[in-house]
Coordinates of N, CA and C in Angstrom, one line a residue:
M97 N 15.8 85.9 113.7 CA 17.2 86.4 112.8 C 17.3 87.7 112.8
N98 N 18.5 88.7 113.1 CA 19.0 89.7 112.8 C 18.5 90.2 111.8
L99 N 17.2 91.0 111.7 CA 17.3 92.3 110.0 C 18.2 92.1 108.9
A100 N 19.1 92.5 109.5 CA 20.4 93.1 108.7 C 21.3 91.8 108.5
A101 N 20.7 90.6 108.8 CA 21.3 89.6 108.5 C 20.6 88.9 107.6
Q102 N 19.4 89.1 107.6 CA 18.4 89.1 106.1 C 18.5 89.5 105.2
T103 N 18.5 91.4 105.0 CA 19.0 91.9 104.3 C 20.1 92.2 103.1
A104 N 21.3 91.3 103.6 CA 22.8 92.2 104.0 C 22.5 90.9 102.0
P105 N 22.7 90.8 101.2 CA 23.1 90.2 100.2 C 24.6 89.8 100.4
G106 N 24.1 88.0 99.4 CA 25.2 87.5 100.3 C 26.3 87.1 99.0
F107 N 27.2 86.1 99.7 CA 28.3 85.5 98.5 C 27.7 85.3 96.8
L108 N 26.4 84.5 97.2 CA 26.8 84.9 95.9 C 25.7 85.7 95.1
S109 N 24.8 86.8 96.0 CA 24.5 87.7 94.8 C 25.3 88.4 94.9
P110 N 26.3 88.5 94.0 CA 27.3 90.2 94.7 C 26.5 91.4 93.5
S111 N 26.2 92.4 94.5 CA 26.4 94.0 94.4 C 26.7 94.2 92.4
G112 N 26.2 95.8 92.6 CA 27.0 95.4 91.3 C 27.8 96.7 91.1
V113 N 28.4 96.7 92.5 CA 29.7 97.3 92.8 C 31.3 96.5 92.3
E114 N 30.7 95.1 93.2 CA 31.6 93.8 92.5 C 31.5 93.0 91.1
I115 N 30.2 94.0 90.9 CA 30.5 92.9 89.8 C 31.0 93.7 87.9
A116 N 31.3 94.8 88.8 CA 31.8 96.2 88.4 C 33.7 96.3 88.6
F117 N 33.9 95.5 90.2 CA 34.9 95.6 90.4 C 36.0 94.3 89.5
L118 N 35.1 93.3 90.0 CA 35.6 91.6 88.6 C 35.9 92.3 87.5
L119 N 34.8 92.4 86.7 CA 34.6 93.3 85.4 C 35.9 94.7 84.6
V120 N 36.2 95.2 86.3 CA 37.8 96.1 85.4 C 38.8 95.3 85.8
G121 N 39.2 94.9 87.2 CA 39.9 93.9 87.7 C 40.7 93.0 86.3
L122 N 39.6 92.8 85.3 CA 39.6 91.8 84.5 C 41.0 91.9 82.8
V123 N 40.1 93.9 82.7 CA 40.1 94.8 82.0 C 41.9 95.1 82.1
T124 N 41.9 95.3 83.0 CA 43.2 95.2 84.1 C 44.2 94.7 83.3
L125 N 43.8 92.7 84.1 CA 45.1 92.3 83.6 C 45.2 91.5 82.9
G126 N 44.2 92.4 81.7 CA 44.2 91.6 81.0 C 45.5 92.9 79.5
A127 N 45.1 93.4 80.0 CA 46.1 95.3 79.9 C 47.3 94.7 80.1
A128 N 47.3 94.4 81.2 CA 48.7 94.5 82.2 C 49.9 93.1 81.4
I129 N 48.4 92.0 81.2 CA 49.3 90.9 80.0 C 49.5 91.7 78.5
V130 N 49.4 92.2 78.1 CA 49.4 92.5 77.2 C 50.0 93.3 77.1
S131 N 49.9 94.2 78.0 CA 51.7 95.4 77.9 C 52.7 94.2 77.9
V132 N 52.6 93.4 78.6 CA 54.2 92.3 78.8 C 54.9 92.0 77.5
T133 N 53.5 90.8 76.9 CA 54.1 89.8 76.3 C 53.8 90.4 74.6
T134 N 53.6 92.7 74.5 CA 54.2 92.8 72.9 C 55.1 93.1 73.1
R135 N 55.6 93.2 71.5 CA 56.8 92.7 70.9 C 57.2 94.8 70.5
Q136 N 56.1 95.8 70.7 CA 55.8 96.5 70.1 C 55.9 97.9 71.2
L137 N 57.2 98.4 71.8 CA 57.4 99.1 72.4 C 55.6 100.1 72.7
V138 N 56.0 101.0 71.3 CA 54.9 102.1 72.3 C 53.3 101.3 72.9
H139 N 53.5 100.5 71.6 CA 52.3 99.8 72.5 C 52.2 98.4 73.8
A140 N 53.4 98.2 74.2 CA 53.4 97.9 75.6 C 53.5 100.3 76.3
A141 N 53.4 100.9 76.1 CA 53.4 101.8 76.7 C 52.0 101.7 76.5
L142 N 51.2 102.6 75.5 CA 49.9 102.0 75.9 C 49.1 101.9 76.2
W143 N 49.6 99.9 76.4 CA 48.5 99.4 77.2 C 49.0 99.3 78.7
L144 N 49.6 100.4 78.5 CA 50.3 100.6 80.3 C 49.0 100.2 80.6
V145 N 49.6 102.2 79.7 CA 48.0 102.8 80.1 C 46.6 102.8 80.8
V146 N 46.2 101.3 80.1 CA 45.3 100.9 80.1 C 45.1 100.5 81.2
A147 N 46.3 99.6 81.6 CA 46.6 99.1 83.6 C 46.3 99.6 84.2
L148 N 46.9 100.7 84.2 CA 47.2 102.3 85.0 C 45.7 102.4 85.4
G149 N 45.0 102.9 84.4 CA 43.6 103.1 83.9 C 42.7 102.9 84.9
G150 N 42.6 101.6 84.8 CA 42.4 100.5 85.3 C 42.4 100.8 86.8
L151 N 43.8 100.2 86.7 CA 43.9 100.2 88.3 C 43.7 101.4 89.4
A152 N 43.1 102.7 89.0 CA 42.1 104.0 88.9 C 41.1 104.1 89.6
V153 N 40.1 103.4 88.6 CA 39.0 103.0 88.3 C 38.8 101.7 89.6
E154 N 39.5 101.5 89.6 CA 39.4 100.3 91.1 C 39.5 100.8 92.2
Y155 N 40.4 101.9 91.8 CA 40.6 102.6 93.6 C 39.3 103.6 93.6
L156 N 38.6 103.9 92.2 CA 37.6 104.3 92.9 C 36.3 103.9 93.4
L157 N 36.1 101.9 92.7 CA 34.7 101.2 93.1 C 35.5 101.4 94.7
L158 N 37.0 101.3 95.4 CA 36.6 101.0 96.4 C 36.9 102.3 97.5
T159 N 35.8 103.6 96.6 CA 36.3 104.9 97.8 C 37.1 105.2 97.9
A160 N 37.7 105.0 97.4 CA 39.9 105.8 97.6 C 39.7 106.9 97.1
E161 N 38.7 107.7 97.0 CA 38.6 109.4 95.7 C 40.4 109.6 95.1
F162 N 41.6 109.4 96.6 CA 42.7 110.6 96.5 C 43.5 109.6 95.6
I163 N 43.8 108.4 95.9 CA 44.2 107.9 95.7 C 44.6 107.4 94.5
A164 N 42.8 107.1 93.7 CA 42.5 107.4 92.5 C 42.7 108.0 91.4
W165 N 42.5 109.6 92.0 CA 42.9 110.0 91.6 C 45.0 110.7 91.6
V166 N 45.9 109.9 92.7 CA 46.8 110.3 92.4 C 47.7 109.2 91.6
Q167 N 46.6 108.2 91.2 CA 46.7 106.6 90.8 C 47.3 107.5 88.5
V168 N 46.2 108.2 88.8 CA 46.8 108.5 87.3 C 47.5 109.9 87.3
L169 N 47.3 110.9 88.2 CA 47.8 111.6 87.9 C 49.6 111.9 87.9
I170 N 50.2 110.5 88.5 CA 52.0 109.9 89.0 C 52.0 109.8 87.7
Y171 N 51.1 108.3 88.2 CA 52.0 106.9 86.9 C 51.9 107.4 85.3
V172 N 50.0 106.9 85.4 CA 49.2 107.8 83.9 C 49.8 108.7 83.5
G173 N 50.0 110.6 83.8 CA 49.8 111.4 83.0 C 50.9 111.4 83.8
S174 N 52.5 111.2 84.4 CA 53.5 111.6 84.6 C 54.7 110.0 84.5
V175 N 54.3 108.7 85.0 CA 55.4 108.2 84.1 C 54.9 106.6 82.7
V176 N 54.4 107.3 82.5 CA 54.2 106.8 81.0 C 54.3 108.0 80.3
V177 N 54.3 109.0 80.5 CA 54.6 110.3 79.5 C 56.5 110.8 79.8
L178 N 56.5 110.1 81.0 CA 57.8 109.5 81.2 C 58.3 109.1 80.0
L179 N 57.8 107.8 79.5 CA 58.9 105.9 79.8 C 58.7 107.6 78.0
L180 N 57.1 107.2 77.1 CA 57.2 107.4 75.8 C 58.2 109.3 75.7
F181 N 58.7 109.3 76.1 CA 59.9 110.5 75.8 C 60.8 109.8 76.0
G182 N 61.0 109.1 76.7 CA 62.7 108.1 76.3 C 62.7 107.4 75.1
L183 N 61.2 107.0 74.7 CA 61.3 105.8 73.5 C 62.2 106.7 72.5
M184 N 61.4 108.6 72.6 CA 61.3 108.8 71.7 C 62.5 109.8 71.5
L185 N 62.9 110.4 72.9 CA 64.6 110.8 73.2 C 65.9 109.4 72.4
T186 N 65.9 108.5 72.2 CA 66.4 107.3 73.0 C 66.7 106.8 71.3
K187 N 65.5 107.5 70.0 CA 65.2 106.4 69.0 C 65.1 105.4 68.9
A188 N 64.4 104.5 69.7 CA 64.5 103.6 69.6 C 63.0 102.8 69.0
P189 N 62.6 101.8 68.1 CA 62.6 101.6 67.0 C 60.4 101.1 67.2
I190 N 60.6 101.5 66.2 CA 58.6 102.4 66.5 C 58.1 100.6 66.7
G191 N 58.7 100.1 65.3 CA 56.7 98.7 65.1 C 58.0 97.9 66.0
R192 N 57.8 96.3 65.5 CA 58.0 94.9 65.7 C 60.2 95.5 66.6
S193 N 60.1 94.7 67.2 CA 61.7 95.1 67.8 C 61.8 93.5 67.8
P194 N 62.5 93.5 67.2 CA 63.8 91.9 66.5 C 64.2 91.7 68.4
D195 N 65.3 92.9 69.5 CA 65.5 92.1 70.6 C 64.2 93.1 71.7
A196 N 63.8 92.4 71.2 CA 62.7 93.0 72.4 C 62.3 91.3 73.2
D197 N 62.6 90.0 72.5 CA 61.9 88.7 72.4 C 62.9 87.9 72.9
S198 N 63.5 87.9 74.2 CA 65.3 87.3 74.6 C 65.1 85.3 74.4
G199 N 63.6 84.9 74.2 CA 63.7 83.7 74.1 C 63.6 82.6 75.1
N200 N 64.3 83.9 76.5 CA 63.9 83.5 78.0 C 61.9 83.0 78.3
R201 N 61.2 82.6 78.0 CA 59.6 82.8 78.0 C 60.2 81.9 79.3
P202 N 59.9 80.1 78.3 CA 59.4 79.8 79.9 C 60.3 80.2 81.3
V203 N 61.5 80.3 81.1 CA 62.7 81.1 82.5 C 61.0 82.0 82.3
A204 N 61.1 83.3 82.2 CA 60.6 84.5 83.0 C 59.0 84.2 83.4
L205 N 58.6 82.9 83.0 CA 56.8 82.5 83.4 C 57.0 82.7 84.5
G206 N 58.3 81.2 84.6 CA 58.7 80.0 86.2 C 58.9 81.2 87.2
V207 N 60.0 82.4 86.4 CA 60.1 83.7 88.8 C 58.9 84.5 88.0
A208 N 58.0 85.0 87.1 CA 57.0 85.8 87.0 C 55.4 84.3 88.5
V209 N 55.3 84.0 87.7 CA 54.6 82.7 89.3 C 55.2 82.2 90.3
A210 N 56.4 82.2 90.4 CA 56.8 82.1 92.2 C 56.6 83.1 92.8
A211 N 57.4 84.6 91.7 CA 57.1 85.9 92.5 C 55.8 86.9 92.5
A212 N 54.7 86.1 92.2 CA 53.1 86.1 92.5 C 52.8 85.2 93.3
A213 N 53.7 83.8 93.7 CA 52.6 83.6 94.7 C 53.2 83.6 96.3
A214 N 54.6 83.7 96.2 CA 55.3 84.3 96.8 C 55.0 85.7 98.1
L215 N 54.0 86.4 96.5 CA 54.0 88.1 96.9 C 52.3 88.0 97.9
V216 N 51.6 86.7 97.0 CA 49.9 87.0 97.5 C 50.4 86.0 98.6
W217 N 51.7 85.2 99.0 CA 51.7 84.3 100.5 C 51.9 85.9 101.6
V218 N 53.2 86.1 101.3 CA 53.6 87.6 102.0 C 52.4 88.3 102.5
V219 N 51.5 88.6 101.5 CA 50.0 89.4 101.7 C 48.9 88.6 102.5
V220 N 48.9 87.7 101.6 CA 47.4 87.0 102.7 C 48.1 86.8 104.4
D221 N 49.4 86.4 104.3 CA 50.1 86.1 105.8 C 50.6 87.2 106.7
A222 N 50.9 88.7 105.9 CA 50.5 89.7 106.9 C 49.3 90.0 107.6
F223 N 48.3 90.0 106.6 CA 46.6 90.7 107.3 C 46.2 89.4 107.3
R224 N 46.4 88.5 108.0 CA 45.0 87.5 108.3 C 44.3 88.1 109.2
T225 N 44.5 88.2 110.4 CA 45.0 89.1 111.3 C 43.8 89.9 111.7
T226 N 44.7 91.1 111.0 CA 44.2 92.0 110.9 C 42.7 93.1 111.0
W227 N 42.6 94.2 111.8 CA 40.9 94.4 112.2 C 40.6 95.5 111.4
V228 N 40.3 95.4 110.4 CA 39.5 97.3 110.4 C 38.9 97.7 111.1
D229 N 38.6 98.7 111.3 CA 37.6 99.4 112.6 C 36.6 101.1 111.0
L230 N 35.5 99.6 111.2 CA 34.8 100.6 110.2 C 34.1 101.9 111.0
D231 N 34.2 102.0 111.7 CA 34.0 103.0 112.8 C 34.5 104.2 112.7
G232 N 36.1 104.0 112.2 CA 37.0 105.2 112.3 C 36.4 105.8 110.9
P233 N 37.7 106.7 110.1 CA 37.8 107.6 109.4 C 37.7 106.2 108.6
A234 N 36.9 107.2 106.7 CA 37.9 106.2 106.5 C 39.2 105.9 105.9
Q235 N 39.9 104.6 105.6 CA 41.4 105.2 105.6 C 42.2 105.2 104.0
G236 N 40.7 105.5 103.8 CA 41.7 106.0 101.2 C 40.0 107.0 101.5
S237 N 40.2 107.8 102.7 CA 39.7 109.4 102.6 C 40.8 110.2 102.4
T238 N 40.4 111.8 102.3 CA 41.6 112.3 101.3 C 42.1 113.0 103.0
G239 N 41.7 113.6 103.6 CA 41.7 113.7 105.0 C 43.1 112.7 105.5
V240 N 42.2 112.2 106.6 CA 43.1 111.2 106.8 C 44.6 110.2 105.7
T241 N 44.4 110.0 104.2 CA 45.7 109.9 103.5 C 46.7 110.9 103.9
G242 N 46.5 112.6 103.8 CA 47.1 113.1 103.3 C 48.2 113.3 105.1
E243 N 47.1 113.1 105.6 CA 47.8 113.3 106.9 C 48.4 112.5 107.3
I244 N 48.8 111.0 106.7 CA 49.5 110.2 106.4 C 50.6 110.3 106.0
L245 N 50.2 110.8 104.9 CA 51.6 111.2 103.7 C 52.3 112.3 104.0
F246 N 51.7 113.1 105.1 CA 52.8 114.4 105.2 C 53.1 114.8 106.0
R247 N 53.1 113.4 107.4 CA 53.4 113.4 108.6 C 54.5 111.9 108.5
H248 N 54.2 111.2 107.9 CA 55.2 110.4 108.4 C 56.2 110.0 106.3
W249 N 56.0 110.2 105.5 CA 56.0 109.8 104.6 C 57.0 111.1 103.7
V250 N 57.4 112.9 103.7 CA 57.7 113.6 103.5 C 58.9 113.8 102.3
L251 N 59.4 113.0 104.0 CA 60.5 112.4 103.0 C 61.4 112.2 102.7
P252 N 60.5 110.7 101.8 CA 60.7 109.6 100.5 C 60.2 109.8 99.6
F253 N 58.4 110.9 99.8 CA 58.7 111.7 98.0 C 59.4 112.5 97.9
E254 N 60.1 113.2 98.9 CA 61.1 114.5 97.8 C 62.1 113.4 97.2
A255 N 62.7 113.0 98.3 CA 63.5 112.2 97.0 C 63.3 111.3 95.9
L256 N 62.1 110.9 96.3 CA 61.3 110.5 95.3 C 61.8 111.8 93.5
S257 N 61.2 112.9 93.5 CA 61.0 113.5 93.1 C 62.1 114.2 92.7
V258 N 64.1 114.6 93.7 CA 64.5 114.0 93.1 C 65.1 113.4 92.0
L259 N 65.2 112.4 92.4 CA 64.6 111.4 91.7 C 64.0 111.2 90.5
L260 N 63.6 111.9 90.2 CA 62.7 111.6 89.1 C 63.1 112.7 88.1
L261 N 63.4 113.6 88.6 CA 64.0 115.1 88.0 C 65.5 114.5 87.9
A262 N 65.7 114.5 87.8 CA 67.2 113.5 87.6 C 67.5 112.9 86.6
A263 N 66.0 111.7 86.5 CA 66.0 111.2 86.1 C 66.5 111.9 84.1
L264 N 64.9 112.4 84.6 CA 64.7 113.8 83.0 C 65.8 114.3 82.8
V265 N 66.6 115.3 83.7 CA 67.7 115.7 82.8 C 69.2 115.3 82.4
G266 N 68.8 113.7 83.0 CA 69.3 112.3 82.2 C 70.0 111.8 81.0
A267 N 68.2 111.8 81.1 CA 68.0 111.3 79.6 C 67.8 113.2 78.1
I268 N 67.5 113.8 78.8 CA 67.2 114.4 77.3 C 69.1 115.5 78.2
V269 N 70.2 115.0 78.1 CA 71.9 115.3 78.5 C 72.0 114.0 77.4
L270 N 72.0 112.5 78.3 CA 72.0 111.6 77.1 C 72.0 111.8 75.4
S271 N 70.6 112.5 75.3 CA 70.1 112.6 73.7 C 70.2 113.3 73.1
R272 N 71.1 114.8 74.2 CA 71.1 115.7 72.6 C 72.5 114.9 71.8
K273 N 72.3 116.0 70.6 CA 72.9 115.3 69.5 C 74.4 116.3 69.8
K274 N 75.5 116.1 69.7 CA 76.9 116.9 69.8 C 77.0 117.1 67.9
P275 N 77.6 119.0 68.2 CA 77.3 119.2 67.3 C 78.7 118.9 66.1
E276 N 78.9 118.4 65.7 CA 80.1 118.1 64.3 C 81.7 118.5 64.6
G277 N 82.1 119.6 65.0 CA 83.5 119.2 65.5 C 83.3 118.8 67.6
E278 N 82.6 118.6 67.9 CA 82.9 118.5 68.9 C 83.7 116.7 69.1
R279 N 84.3 116.3 69.7 CA 84.3 114.8 70.6 C 84.1 114.3 72.1
D280 N 84.5 113.1 72.0 CA 83.9 112.5 73.3 C 84.7 113.4 74.1

């Protein structure tokens, strides 16, 4: 028998990284569920921070450091802060929000389960025969990711930055108070 086959851990003997990946994944899933089901908007945003931070830790465990830091900087740092500023600028209710629950939870749960099943089916079908070249450059490394981003995805990133800037300017304009004498 091959020496490598004898020393490689099997399915029933996971490594520490695999156990950490599973535990962080469970915490991330729990935070995402609480973020969606809570009735307090600020708490939902804070649980979203935990869920997105958990995804960043998962990327770190997969040795995709660049993607992990992009996750932290863009999603945890920018999107959630923009969401919290939007809540503050629009004077959204801080406590329990009675209009945050429409009573359509069974329908929403059915749609969510159907969408998750469709997504899993599409991803499994798309990557069933994909071959990963382990001898080539690491796909999550900064060099490879930067080369792919700046060669093929520059225009979408620039369009997204203009869209986020327009959303921020729109939120500021909508939240301004009009002077007493000014009419609509």
